[in-house]
PDB file of C-alpha atoms in Angstrom:
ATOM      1  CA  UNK R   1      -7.261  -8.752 -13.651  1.00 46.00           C
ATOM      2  CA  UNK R   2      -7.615  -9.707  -9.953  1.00 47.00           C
ATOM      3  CA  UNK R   3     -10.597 -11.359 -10.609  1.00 54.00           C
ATOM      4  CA  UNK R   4      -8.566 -13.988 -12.840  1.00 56.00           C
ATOM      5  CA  UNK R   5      -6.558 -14.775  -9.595  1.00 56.00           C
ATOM      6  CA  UNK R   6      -8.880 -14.537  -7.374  1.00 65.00           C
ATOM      7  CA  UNK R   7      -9.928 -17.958  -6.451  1.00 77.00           C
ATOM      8  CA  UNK R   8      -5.980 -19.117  -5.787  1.00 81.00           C
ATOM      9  CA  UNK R   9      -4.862 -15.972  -4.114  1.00 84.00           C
ATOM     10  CA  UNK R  10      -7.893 -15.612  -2.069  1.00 88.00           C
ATOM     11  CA  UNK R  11      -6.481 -17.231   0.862  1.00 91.00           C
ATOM     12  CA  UNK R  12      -3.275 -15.131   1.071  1.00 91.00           C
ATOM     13  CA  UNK R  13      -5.817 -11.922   0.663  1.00 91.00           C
ATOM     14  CA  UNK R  14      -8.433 -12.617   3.305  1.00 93.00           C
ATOM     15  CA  UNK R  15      -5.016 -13.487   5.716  1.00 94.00           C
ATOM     16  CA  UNK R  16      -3.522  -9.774   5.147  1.00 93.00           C
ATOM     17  CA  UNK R  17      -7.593  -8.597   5.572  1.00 94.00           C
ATOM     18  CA  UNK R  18      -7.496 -10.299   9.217  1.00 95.00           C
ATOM     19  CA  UNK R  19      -3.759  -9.341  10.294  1.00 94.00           C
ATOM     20  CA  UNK R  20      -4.373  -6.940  13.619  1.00 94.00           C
ATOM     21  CA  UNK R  21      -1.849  -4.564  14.335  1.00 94.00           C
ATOM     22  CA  UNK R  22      -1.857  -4.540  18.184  1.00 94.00           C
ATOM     23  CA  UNK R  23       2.423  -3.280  18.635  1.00 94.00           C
ATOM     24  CA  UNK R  24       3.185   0.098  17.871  1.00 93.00           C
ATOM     25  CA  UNK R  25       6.659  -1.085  16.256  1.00 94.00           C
ATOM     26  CA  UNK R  26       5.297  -3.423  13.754  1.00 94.00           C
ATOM     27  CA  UNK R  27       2.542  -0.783  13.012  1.00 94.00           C
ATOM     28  CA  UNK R  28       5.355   1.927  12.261  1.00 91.00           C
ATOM     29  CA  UNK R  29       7.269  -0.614  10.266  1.00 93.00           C
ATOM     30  CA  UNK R  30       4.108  -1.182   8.371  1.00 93.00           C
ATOM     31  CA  UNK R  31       3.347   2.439   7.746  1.00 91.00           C
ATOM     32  CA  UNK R  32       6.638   3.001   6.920  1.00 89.00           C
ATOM     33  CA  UNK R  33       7.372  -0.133   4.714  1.00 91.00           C
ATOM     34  CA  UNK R  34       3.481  -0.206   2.281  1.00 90.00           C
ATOM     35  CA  UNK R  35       4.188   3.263   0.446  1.00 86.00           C
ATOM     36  CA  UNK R  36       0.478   5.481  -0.124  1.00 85.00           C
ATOM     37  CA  UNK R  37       0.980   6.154  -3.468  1.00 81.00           C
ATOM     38  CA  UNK R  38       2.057   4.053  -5.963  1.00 78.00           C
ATOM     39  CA  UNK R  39       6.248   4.916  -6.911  1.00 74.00           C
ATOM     40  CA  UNK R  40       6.202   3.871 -10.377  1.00 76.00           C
ATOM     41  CA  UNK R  41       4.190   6.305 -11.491  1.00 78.00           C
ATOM     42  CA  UNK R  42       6.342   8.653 -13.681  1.00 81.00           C
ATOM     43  CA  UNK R  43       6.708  11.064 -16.404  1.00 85.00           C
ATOM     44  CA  UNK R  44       9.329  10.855 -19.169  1.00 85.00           C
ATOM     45  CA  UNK R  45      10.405  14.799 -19.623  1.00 88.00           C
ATOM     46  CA  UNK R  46      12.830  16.205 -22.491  1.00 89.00           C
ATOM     47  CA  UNK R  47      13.366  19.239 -22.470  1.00 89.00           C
ATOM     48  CA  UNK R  48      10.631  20.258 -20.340  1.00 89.00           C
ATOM     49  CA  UNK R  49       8.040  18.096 -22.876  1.00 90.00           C
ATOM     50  CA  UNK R  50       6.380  15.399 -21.673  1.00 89.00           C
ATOM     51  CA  UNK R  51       7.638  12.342 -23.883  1.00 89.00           C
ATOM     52  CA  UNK R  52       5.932   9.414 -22.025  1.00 85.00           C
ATOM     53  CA  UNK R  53       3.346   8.453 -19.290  1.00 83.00           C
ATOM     54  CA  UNK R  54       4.090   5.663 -16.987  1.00 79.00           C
ATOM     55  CA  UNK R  55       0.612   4.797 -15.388  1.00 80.00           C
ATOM     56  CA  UNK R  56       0.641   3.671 -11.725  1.00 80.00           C
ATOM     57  CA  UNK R  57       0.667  -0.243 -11.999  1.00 78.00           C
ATOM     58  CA  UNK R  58       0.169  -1.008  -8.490  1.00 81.00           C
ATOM     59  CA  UNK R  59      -3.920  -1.742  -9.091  1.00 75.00           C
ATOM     60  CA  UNK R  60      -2.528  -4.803 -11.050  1.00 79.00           C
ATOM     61  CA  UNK R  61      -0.837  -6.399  -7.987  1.00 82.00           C
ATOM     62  CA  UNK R  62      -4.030  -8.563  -6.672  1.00 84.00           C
ATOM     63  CA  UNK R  63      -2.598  -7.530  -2.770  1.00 88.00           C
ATOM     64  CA  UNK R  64      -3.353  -3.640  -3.551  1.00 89.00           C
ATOM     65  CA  UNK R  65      -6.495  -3.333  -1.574  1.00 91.00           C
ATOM     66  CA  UNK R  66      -5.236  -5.398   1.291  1.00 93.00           C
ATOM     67  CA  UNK R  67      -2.069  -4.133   1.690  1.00 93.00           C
ATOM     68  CA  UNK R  68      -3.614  -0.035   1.745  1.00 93.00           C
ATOM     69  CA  UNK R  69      -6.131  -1.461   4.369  1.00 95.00           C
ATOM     70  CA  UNK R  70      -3.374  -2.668   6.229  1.00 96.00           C
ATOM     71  CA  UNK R  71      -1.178   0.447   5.857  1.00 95.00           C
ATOM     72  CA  UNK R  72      -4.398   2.166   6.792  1.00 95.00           C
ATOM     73  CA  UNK R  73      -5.363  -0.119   9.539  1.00 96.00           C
ATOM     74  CA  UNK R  74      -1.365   0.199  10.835  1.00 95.00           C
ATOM     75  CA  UNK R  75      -2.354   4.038  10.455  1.00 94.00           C
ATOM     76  CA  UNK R  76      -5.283   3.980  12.379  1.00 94.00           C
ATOM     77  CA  UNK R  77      -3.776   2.282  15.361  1.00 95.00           C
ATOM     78  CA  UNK R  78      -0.812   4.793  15.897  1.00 93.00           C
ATOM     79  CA  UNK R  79      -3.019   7.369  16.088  1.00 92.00           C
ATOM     80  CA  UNK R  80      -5.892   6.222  18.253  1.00 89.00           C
ATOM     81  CA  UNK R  81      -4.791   3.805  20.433  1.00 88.00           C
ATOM     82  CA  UNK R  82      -0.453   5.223  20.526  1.00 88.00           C
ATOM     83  CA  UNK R  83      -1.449   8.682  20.386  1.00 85.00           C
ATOM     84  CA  UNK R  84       1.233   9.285  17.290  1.00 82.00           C
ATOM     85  CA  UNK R  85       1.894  12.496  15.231  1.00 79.00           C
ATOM     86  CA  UNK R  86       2.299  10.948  11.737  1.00 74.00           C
ATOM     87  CA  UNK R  87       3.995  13.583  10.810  1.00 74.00           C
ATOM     88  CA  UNK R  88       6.870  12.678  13.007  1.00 67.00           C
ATOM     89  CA  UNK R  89       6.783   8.588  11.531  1.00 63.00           C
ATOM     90  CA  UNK R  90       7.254   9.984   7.807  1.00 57.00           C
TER      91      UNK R  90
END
């Protein structure tokens, strides 16, 4: 599927590949704000059954790579360069 938008979105993706996260407050609102696993993953339960699987639909959105790369990139920087516990962000 993100092939089919590839060649109009492309612009918008290679702009969230180059984005550098140099402050450690925009990095922590990045890690904080791009979630690491997709949330709408669920299960529908009665009675202790499972009625109904809700896939994770986030590898539709066309940003999915670029925004974990980000998140990861955002991840990266609080550790190496701000000397973060993550543990302490989440």
């Amino acid at each position: 599927m993100t092939q089919l938008f590839l060649p109009v979105l492309q612009p918008l993706r290679q702009w969230l590949d180059q984005i550098e996260v140099r402050d450690p407050h925009v990095a922590k609102q990045l890690y904080k704000l791009i979630p690491a696993q997709c949330p709408f993953a669920r299960d529908l339960k009665f009675r202790g059954r499972t009625l109904l699987h809700i896939p994770p639909l986030c590898k539709l959105n066309p940003f999915y790579d670029e925004l974990m790369g980000l998140r990861f990139r955002a991840l990266c920087y609080l550790v190496d360069e701000c000397g973060v516990d993550i543990q302490a962000c989440s």
